[in-house]
PDB file of C-alpha atoms in Angstrom:
ATOM      1  CA  MET A1425     123.862  88.989  81.349  1.00 37.00           C
ATOM      2  CA  LYS A1426     123.719  86.549  84.196  1.00 39.00           C
ATOM      3  CA  GLY A1427     122.075  83.179  83.729  1.00 40.00           C
ATOM      4  CA  ILE A1428     119.153  81.929  85.791  1.00 43.00           C
ATOM      5  CA  HIS A1429     118.539  78.805  87.779  1.00 46.00           C
ATOM      6  CA  SER A1430     116.146  76.290  86.302  1.00 47.00           C
ATOM      7  CA  LEU A1431     112.556  77.089  87.222  1.00 45.00           C
ATOM      8  CA  ARG A1432     110.894  74.545  89.504  1.00 48.00           C
ATOM      9  CA  PHE A1433     107.638  74.715  87.591  1.00 64.00           C
ATOM     10  CA  LEU A1434     106.803  75.921  84.075  1.00 76.00           C
ATOM     11  CA  ARG A1435     103.093  76.465  83.660  1.00 82.00           C
ATOM     12  CA  ASN A1436     103.481  76.618  79.889  1.00 86.00           C
ATOM     13  CA  PRO A1437     106.786  75.010  78.841  1.00 90.00           C
ATOM     14  CA  ALA A1438     105.721  75.021  75.172  1.00 91.00           C
ATOM     15  CA  CYS A1439     104.868  78.717  75.051  1.00 93.00           C
ATOM     16  CA  ARG A1440     105.333  80.593  71.787  1.00 96.00           C
ATOM     17  CA  VAL A1441     106.583  84.123  72.302  1.00 96.00           C
ATOM     18  CA  ILE A1442     106.960  87.264  70.210  1.00 96.00           C
ATOM     19  CA  VAL A1443     109.441  89.812  71.567  1.00 96.00           C
ATOM     20  CA  ILE A1444     109.212  93.360  70.235  1.00 95.00           C
ATOM     21  CA  SER A1445     112.232  95.535  70.952  1.00 92.00           C
ATOM     22  CA  ARG A1446     114.836  97.683  69.215  1.00 88.00           C
ATOM     23  CA  ILE A1447     117.452  96.284  71.585  1.00 86.00           C
ATOM     24  CA  PRO A1448     119.081  93.204  69.974  1.00 86.00           C
ATOM     25  CA  LEU A1449     120.621  92.131  73.267  1.00 81.00           C
ATOM     26  CA  LEU A1450     117.207  91.868  74.887  1.00 86.00           C
ATOM     27  CA  CYS A1451     115.778  89.763  72.070  1.00 89.00           C
ATOM     28  CA  GLU A1452     118.793  87.452  71.847  1.00 88.00           C
ATOM     29  CA  GLY A1453     119.169  87.199  75.605  1.00 87.00           C
ATOM     30  CA  LEU A1454     115.546  86.130  76.004  1.00 90.00           C
ATOM     31  CA  ARG A1455     115.902  83.663  73.140  1.00 91.00           C
ATOM     32  CA  VAL A1456     118.861  81.965  74.830  1.00 90.00           C
ATOM     33  CA  MET A1457     117.327  81.922  78.301  1.00 91.00           C
ATOM     34  CA  ILE A1458     113.957  80.636  77.111  1.00 92.00           C
ATOM     35  CA  SER A1459     115.600  77.832  75.142  1.00 91.00           C
ATOM     36  CA  GLN A1460     117.657  76.913  78.229  1.00 90.00           C
ATOM     37  CA  GLU A1461     114.493  76.632  80.311  1.00 90.00           C
ATOM     38  CA  SER A1462     112.485  74.601  77.792  1.00 91.00           C
ATOM     39  CA  ALA A1463     113.364  73.031  74.472  1.00 92.00           C
ATOM     40  CA  ASP A1464     109.656  73.098  73.579  1.00 93.00           C
ATOM     41  CA  ALA A1465     109.364  76.900  73.743  1.00 94.00           C
ATOM     42  CA  SER A1466     109.915  79.164  70.743  1.00 94.00           C
ATOM     43  CA  LEU A1467     110.559  82.869  70.210  1.00 95.00           C
ATOM     44  CA  MET A1468     110.455  85.276  67.293  1.00 95.00           C
ATOM     45  CA  SER A1469     111.435  88.949  67.416  1.00 94.00           C
ATOM     46  CA  LEU A1470     110.364  92.211  65.785  1.00 94.00           C
ATOM     47  CA  SER A1471     111.788  95.695  66.092  1.00 92.00           C
ATOM     48  CA  SER A1472     108.478  97.598  66.341  1.00 91.00           C
ATOM     49  CA  LEU A1473     104.891  97.038  67.413  1.00 90.00           C
ATOM     50  CA  LEU A1474     103.826  98.736  64.206  1.00 88.00           C
ATOM     51  CA  ASP A1475     105.428  95.839  62.315  1.00 90.00           C
ATOM     52  CA  LEU A1476     103.259  93.270  64.098  1.00 91.00           C
ATOM     53  CA  ARG A1477     100.515  91.801  61.930  1.00 90.00           C
ATOM     54  CA  LYS A1478      97.417  89.977  63.103  1.00 90.00           C
ATOM     55  CA  SER A1479      98.350  86.978  60.973  1.00 90.00           C
ATOM     56  CA  GLN A1480     101.539  86.557  63.036  1.00 92.00           C
ATOM     57  CA  LEU A1481      99.564  86.054  66.231  1.00 93.00           C
ATOM     58  CA  ALA A1482      98.086  82.678  65.332  1.00 90.00           C
ATOM     59  CA  GLY A1483      99.405  80.125  67.807  1.00 91.00           C
ATOM     60  CA  ILE A1484     101.271  82.748  69.849  1.00 95.00           C
ATOM     61  CA  ASN A1485     100.800  82.706  73.634  1.00 94.00           C
ATOM     62  CA  VAL A1486     102.762  85.718  74.882  1.00 96.00           C
ATOM     63  CA  VAL A1487     103.813  89.061  73.397  1.00 96.00           C
ATOM     64  CA  VAL A1488     106.617  90.950  75.156  1.00 96.00           C
ATOM     65  CA  ALA A1489     106.645  94.590  74.039  1.00 95.00           C
ATOM     66  CA  ASP A1490     109.484  96.904  75.033  1.00 93.00           C
ATOM     67  CA  LEU A1491     108.091 100.450  75.135  1.00 91.00           C
ATOM     68  CA  SER A1492     111.266 102.091  76.442  1.00 85.00           C
ATOM     69  CA  GLU A1493     111.718 104.104  73.234  1.00 79.00           C
ATOM     70  CA  SER A1494     108.043 104.706  72.505  1.00 76.00           C
ATOM     71  CA  THR A1495     107.327 107.897  74.443  1.00 71.00           C
ATOM     72  CA  SER A1496     107.221 110.066  71.323  1.00 72.00           C
ATOM     73  CA  ASN A1497     104.689 107.939  69.429  1.00 79.00           C
ATOM     74  CA  ILE A1498     102.840 106.314  72.327  1.00 84.00           C
ATOM     75  CA  HIS A1499      99.391 107.474  71.175  1.00 83.00           C
ATOM     76  CA  GLU A1500      99.859 105.830  67.778  1.00 85.00           C
ATOM     77  CA  LEU A1501     101.013 102.644  69.487  1.00 89.00           C
ATOM     78  CA  LEU A1502      98.048 102.694  71.872  1.00 89.00           C
ATOM     79  CA  ASN A1503      95.622 102.436  68.970  1.00 89.00           C
ATOM     80  CA  THR A1504      97.597  99.501  67.576  1.00 91.00           C
ATOM     81  CA  ILE A1505      97.771  97.757  70.960  1.00 92.00           C
ATOM     82  CA  THR A1506      94.044  98.214  71.623  1.00 90.00           C
ATOM     83  CA  GLU A1507      93.174  96.775  68.227  1.00 91.00           C
ATOM     84  CA  LEU A1508      95.500  93.778  68.685  1.00 91.00           C
ATOM     85  CA  GLN A1509      94.244  93.085  72.212  1.00 89.00           C
ATOM     86  CA  HIS A1510      90.654  93.136  70.952  1.00 88.00           C
ATOM     87  CA  HIS A1511      91.485  90.917  67.976  1.00 88.00           C
ATOM     88  CA  SER A1512      93.506  88.294  69.881  1.00 90.00           C
ATOM     89  CA  ARG A1513      91.941  87.940  73.310  1.00 87.00           C
ATOM     90  CA  HIS A1514      93.823  84.706  73.960  1.00 88.00           C
ATOM     91  CA  LEU A1515      97.175  86.517  74.044  1.00 93.00           C
ATOM     92  CA  TYR A1516      98.984  87.493  77.211  1.00 95.00           C
ATOM     93  CA  TRP A1517     100.809  90.844  76.934  1.00 95.00           C
ATOM     94  CA  ILE A1518     103.915  91.831  78.878  1.00 96.00           C
ATOM     95  CA  PHE A1519     104.811  95.514  78.520  1.00 95.00           C
ATOM     96  CA  LEU A1520     108.246  96.789  79.572  1.00 93.00           C
ATOM     97  CA  LEU A1521     107.756 100.409  80.558  1.00 90.00           C
ATOM     98  CA  PRO A1522     109.673 103.522  81.536  1.00 84.00           C
ATOM     99  CA  PRO A1523     108.092 105.181  84.598  1.00 80.00           C
ATOM    100  CA  SER A1524     106.725 108.026  82.482  1.00 78.00           C
ATOM    101  CA  LEU A1525     104.300 105.651  80.738  1.00 84.00           C
ATOM    102  CA  ILE A1526     102.863 103.742  83.677  1.00 82.00           C
ATOM    103  CA  ASP A1527      99.760 105.891  84.151  1.00 77.00           C
ATOM    104  CA  ILE A1528      98.702 105.707  80.523  1.00 84.00           C
ATOM    105  CA  ALA A1529      99.563 102.000  80.457  1.00 85.00           C
ATOM    106  CA  VAL A1530      97.214 101.296  83.373  1.00 81.00           C
ATOM    107  CA  GLU A1531      94.494 103.388  81.769  1.00 80.00           C
ATOM    108  CA  ARG A1532      94.742 102.093  78.206  1.00 84.00           C
ATOM    109  CA  MET A1533      96.603  98.748  78.148  1.00 88.00           C
ATOM    110  CA  PHE A1534      96.011  97.044  81.492  1.00 85.00           C
ATOM    111  CA  THR A1535      93.631  94.092  81.094  1.00 85.00           C
ATOM    112  CA  LEU A1536      93.180  90.783  82.885  1.00 84.00           C
ATOM    113  CA  ARG A1537      95.801  89.311  80.541  1.00 90.00           C
ATOM    114  CA  THR A1538      98.492  91.953  80.939  1.00 92.00           C
ATOM    115  CA  SER A1539     101.694  92.397  82.905  1.00 93.00           C
ATOM    116  CA  LEU A1540     103.380  95.766  83.409  1.00 91.00           C
ATOM    117  CA  MET A1541     107.086  95.461  84.188  1.00 92.00           C
ATOM    118  CA  SER A1542     110.000  97.860  84.522  1.00 89.00           C
ATOM    119  CA  ILE A1543     112.499  98.358  81.711  1.00 86.00           C
ATOM    120  CA  CYS A1544     115.085  97.759  84.456  1.00 82.00           C
ATOM    121  CA  GLU A1545     113.451  94.476  85.485  1.00 84.00           C
ATOM    122  CA  PRO A1546     115.899  91.637  86.220  1.00 84.00           C
ATOM    123  CA  VAL A1547     115.810  89.454  83.133  1.00 85.00           C
ATOM    124  CA  GLU A1548     115.173  86.330  85.216  1.00 86.00           C
ATOM    125  CA  ASN A1549     111.916  87.911  86.438  1.00 88.00           C
ATOM    126  CA  LEU A1550     110.851  88.490  82.854  1.00 91.00           C
ATOM    127  CA  VAL A1551     111.619  84.924  81.804  1.00 91.00           C
ATOM    128  CA  GLU A1552     109.731  83.551  84.799  1.00 90.00           C
ATOM    129  CA  GLN A1553     106.749  85.756  83.947  1.00 92.00           C
ATOM    130  CA  ILE A1554     106.733  84.559  80.335  1.00 93.00           C
ATOM    131  CA  PHE A1555     106.416  80.924  81.354  1.00 93.00           C
ATOM    132  CA  ASN A1556     104.046  81.412  84.282  1.00 90.00           C
ATOM    133  CA  CYS A1557     101.948  84.466  83.386  1.00 86.00           C
ATOM    134  CA  GLU A1558      98.790  82.419  82.878  1.00 74.00           C
ATOM    135  CA  GLU A1559      98.484  81.790  86.615  1.00 72.00           C
ATOM    136  CA  ARG A1560      98.773  85.471  87.559  1.00 64.00           C
ATOM    137  CA  TYR A1561      96.350  87.265  85.270  1.00 71.00           C
ATOM    138  CA  SER A1562      96.924  91.008  85.626  1.00 80.00           C
ATOM    139  CA  TYR A1563     100.232  91.828  87.267  1.00 85.00           C
ATOM    140  CA  ILE A1564     102.292  94.916  88.103  1.00 85.00           C
ATOM    141  CA  SER A1565     105.852  94.183  89.159  1.00 86.00           C
ATOM    142  CA  PRO A1566     107.220  95.602  92.440  1.00 83.00           C
ATOM    143  CA  ALA A1567     110.206  96.976  90.504  1.00 81.00           C
ATOM    144  CA  LEU A1568     107.883  99.165  88.429  1.00 82.00           C
ATOM    145  CA  LEU A1569     105.767 100.271  91.370  1.00 78.00           C
ATOM    146  CA  GLN A1570     108.830 101.313  93.310  1.00 74.00           C
ATOM    147  CA  GLU A1571     110.232 103.624  90.642  1.00 67.00           C
ATOM    148  CA  LYS A1572     110.962 106.812  92.549  1.00 45.00           C
ATOM    149  CA  SER A1573     109.768 109.084  89.781  1.00 46.00           C
ATOM    150  CA  LEU A1574     106.232 107.655  90.019  1.00 47.00           C
ATOM    151  CA  PHE A1575     105.716 109.623  93.188  1.00 44.00           C
ATOM    152  CA  GLN A1576     106.447 113.337  93.218  1.00 48.00           C
ATOM    153  CA  PRO A1577     105.704 114.572  96.740  1.00 47.00           C
ATOM    154  CA  SER A1578     105.276 118.278  97.328  1.00 45.00           C
ATOM    155  CA  GLY A1579     107.474 120.028  99.852  1.00 45.00           C
ATOM    156  CA  ASN A1580     110.307 118.542 101.856  1.00 45.00           C
ATOM    157  CA  GLU A1581     110.533 114.754 101.593  1.00 45.00           C
ATOM    158  CA  THR A1582     111.286 114.514 105.294  1.00 43.00           C
ATOM    159  CA  CYS A1583     108.183 116.434 106.432  1.00 46.00           C
ATOM    160  CA  GLU A1584     105.237 114.634 108.013  1.00 54.00           C
ATOM    161  CA  THR A1585     102.264 113.772 105.791  1.00 62.00           C
ATOM    162  CA  HIS A1586      99.784 114.444 108.635  1.00 78.00           C
ATOM    163  CA  LEU A1587      97.586 111.497 107.693  1.00 86.00           C
ATOM    164  CA  THR A1588      94.821 110.835 110.183  1.00 86.00           C
ATOM    165  CA  PHE A1589      94.673 107.569 112.124  1.00 81.00           C
ATOM    166  CA  SER A1590      91.753 106.377 109.966  1.00 85.00           C
ATOM    167  CA  GLU A1591      93.540 107.271 106.729  1.00 89.00           C
ATOM    168  CA  ARG A1592      96.672 105.420 107.827  1.00 86.00           C
ATOM    169  CA  SER A1593      94.597 102.362 108.733  1.00 86.00           C
ATOM    170  CA  VAL A1594      92.987 102.303 105.281  1.00 91.00           C
ATOM    171  CA  LEU A1595      96.297 102.758 103.430  1.00 90.00           C
ATOM    172  CA  ARG A1596      97.990 100.124 105.575  1.00 85.00           C
ATOM    173  CA  LEU A1597      95.324  97.572 104.659  1.00 86.00           C
ATOM    174  CA  LEU A1598      95.419  98.568 100.986  1.00 87.00           C
ATOM    175  CA  GLY A1599      99.172  98.006 101.086  1.00 81.00           C
ATOM    176  CA  LYS A1600      98.555  94.494 102.373  1.00 77.00           C
ATOM    177  CA  GLY A1601      96.277  93.734  99.428  1.00 78.00           C
ATOM    178  CA  TRP A1602      92.874  94.315 101.044  1.00 85.00           C
ATOM    179  CA  ARG A1603      90.028  95.718  98.964  1.00 86.00           C
ATOM    180  CA  ILE A1604      87.631  98.501  99.893  1.00 91.00           C
ATOM    181  CA  ASN A1605      84.729  96.174 100.739  1.00 90.00           C
ATOM    182  CA  GLN A1606      86.990  93.957 102.868  1.00 88.00           C
ATOM    183  CA  ILE A1607      88.362  96.963 104.764  1.00 90.00           C
ATOM    184  CA  ALA A1608      84.824  98.250 105.326  1.00 88.00           C
ATOM    185  CA  THR A1609      83.760  94.908 106.793  1.00 87.00           C
ATOM    186  CA  LEU A1610      86.814  94.717 109.055  1.00 83.00           C
ATOM    187  CA  LEU A1611      86.490  98.306 110.338  1.00 83.00           C
ATOM    188  CA  LYS A1612      82.674  98.114 110.497  1.00 84.00           C
ATOM    189  CA  LYS A1613      82.233 101.106 108.194  1.00 90.00           C
ATOM    190  CA  SER A1614      80.514 101.604 104.852  1.00 93.00           C
ATOM    191  CA  ASN A1615      82.311 101.254 101.529  1.00 93.00           C
ATOM    192  CA  LYS A1616      81.542 104.932 100.926  1.00 93.00           C
ATOM    193  CA  THR A1617      83.321 105.966 104.139  1.00 93.00           C
ATOM    194  CA  ILE A1618      86.422 103.890 103.369  1.00 94.00           C
ATOM    195  CA  SER A1619      86.562 105.282  99.816  1.00 93.00           C
ATOM    196  CA  ALA A1620      86.269 108.824 101.191  1.00 93.00           C
ATOM    197  CA  GLN A1621      89.128 108.213 103.642  1.00 93.00           C
ATOM    198  CA  LYS A1622      91.267 106.838 100.834  1.00 93.00           C
ATOM    199  CA  LYS A1623      90.567 109.885  98.650  1.00 93.00           C
ATOM    200  CA  SER A1624      91.300 112.199 101.562  1.00 92.00           C
ATOM    201  CA  ALA A1625      94.660 110.484 102.077  1.00 92.00           C
ATOM    202  CA  MET A1626      95.437 110.867  98.367  1.00 92.00           C
ATOM    203  CA  ARG A1627      94.798 114.618  98.597  1.00 91.00           C
ATOM    204  CA  ARG A1628      97.168 114.919 101.562  1.00 90.00           C
ATOM    205  CA  LEU A1629      99.818 112.955  99.646  1.00 90.00           C
ATOM    206  CA  ALA A1630      99.258 114.975  96.446  1.00 88.00           C
ATOM    207  CA  VAL A1631      98.689 111.877  94.323  1.00 88.00           C
ATOM    208  CA  ASP A1632      95.844 111.648  91.845  1.00 86.00           C
ATOM    209  CA  ASN A1633      95.610 107.977  90.842  1.00 86.00           C
ATOM    210  CA  ASP A1634      95.807 104.499  92.332  1.00 84.00           C
ATOM    211  CA  VAL A1635      99.145 103.611  90.769  1.00 79.00           C
ATOM    212  CA  ALA A1636     100.854 106.670  92.282  1.00 82.00           C
ATOM    213  CA  LEU A1637      99.188 105.939  95.625  1.00 87.00           C
ATOM    214  CA  PHE A1638     100.451 102.361  95.661  1.00 84.00           C
ATOM    215  CA  ALA A1639     103.903 103.562  94.621  1.00 81.00           C
ATOM    216  CA  TRP A1640     103.924 105.810  97.709  1.00 85.00           C
ATOM    217  CA  ILE A1641     102.715 102.983  99.945  1.00 84.00           C
ATOM    218  CA  VAL A1642     105.596 100.700  98.882  1.00 77.00           C
ATOM    219  CA  SER A1643     108.197 103.486  98.923  1.00 79.00           C
ATOM    220  CA  ASP A1644     110.667 103.689 101.811  1.00 76.00           C
ATOM    221  CA  ARG A1645     108.751 106.621 103.278  1.00 81.00           C
ATOM    222  CA  GLY A1646     105.350 104.986 102.914  1.00 82.00           C
ATOM    223  CA  MET A1647     106.526 101.707 104.390  1.00 80.00           C
ATOM    224  CA  ARG A1648     108.002 103.580 107.350  1.00 79.00           C
ATOM    225  CA  GLU A1649     104.994 105.796 108.022  1.00 81.00           C
ATOM    226  CA  LEU A1650     102.492 102.953 107.667  1.00 81.00           C
ATOM    227  CA  ASN A1651     104.620 100.496 109.630  1.00 73.00           C
ATOM    228  CA  LEU A1652     104.749  98.089 106.702  1.00 71.00           C
ATOM    229  CA  LEU A1653     108.445  97.213 106.825  1.00 57.00           C
ATOM    230  CA  SER A1654     107.534  93.544 107.192  1.00 51.00           C
ATOM    231  CA  LEU A1655     105.706  93.793 103.848  1.00 49.00           C
ATOM    232  CA  ARG A1656     108.834  95.277 102.245  1.00 49.00           C
ATOM    233  CA  SER A1657     110.845  92.252 103.356  1.00 48.00           C
ATOM    234  CA  GLU A1658     108.217  89.991 101.771  1.00 46.00           C
ATOM    235  CA  LEU A1659     108.313  91.951  98.479  1.00 47.00           C
ATOM    236  CA  GLU A1660     112.084  91.647  98.332  1.00 45.00           C
ATOM    237  CA  LYS A1661     112.067  87.867  98.659  1.00 48.00           C
ATOM    238  CA  PRO A1662     113.017  85.991  95.453  1.00 47.00           C
ATOM    239  CA  GLY A1663     109.913  85.346  93.376  1.00 49.00           C
ATOM    240  CA  ALA A1664     107.765  87.817  95.287  1.00 48.00           C
ATOM    241  CA  ASN A1665     105.143  89.631  93.262  1.00 49.00           C
ATOM    242  CA  VAL A1666     102.304  92.123  93.575  1.00 47.00           C
ATOM    243  CA  GLN A1667      99.130  91.023  91.863  1.00 47.00           C
ATOM    244  CA  VAL A1668      96.251  93.359  91.091  1.00 43.00           C
ATOM    245  CA  THR A1669      93.149  91.640  89.799  1.00 38.00           C
ATOM    246  CA  ASP A1670      91.367  94.880  89.051  1.00 39.00           C
ATOM    247  CA  LEU A1671      92.543  98.336  90.048  1.00 40.00           C
ATOM    248  CA  HIS A1672      88.926  99.508  90.176  1.00 42.00           C
ATOM    249  CA  ASP A1673      88.393  97.238  93.209  1.00 46.00           C
ATOM    250  CA  TYR A1674      90.452  99.734  95.215  1.00 44.00           C
ATOM    251  CA  HIS A1675      88.075 102.670  94.605  1.00 48.00           C
TER     252      HIS A1675
END
């Protein structure tokens, strides 16, 4: 595991972290890296979310939960997570997810104090998020959004999507972080019209939720068809991130 350069700014250098994972290397690696970044930070580890007790959350700032092996019992874990999030609203949650769980994570776990990150996330990104998550609120990492399996296009991958000019304009602006009301103002159309064009584009792309739509937008094909290659170069810069304050703002 490669080390990381010292962070220029630690928003919470004294953060107290709980890491939940069945992978000892992840827990120990984070412990070492966090201690290297700040002597004031502390970390404790558990092997399962079901072992986490409310009494352990007193004074804790961040919970990192690895859900890579939780597909089989995800519904049981969801009830536990919902209860803990409701009980300890001060906590910031970072969930490490396989692509198969992203939709249910957005639906059931994604709050204003939540990060969704890939199980293949570079560890330096995770450490940086632990220390600086308070300034980002809700966050979905580019690595997770770009998982190929999140988008399952129908037909030949090389075929044209046949998006209309208006649909492409809306998706291009969504890809740049614009919201429906902002796009409506810019294009001098109603929010209802912009939402309808977005939904029409989703039908053509055979995607049925916002996460899958955004995954297509930032895919190689989406970037090419929407002429967003400059955005891809920005996403790939060190420290780049995609922030989503509220997915419902994109409806």
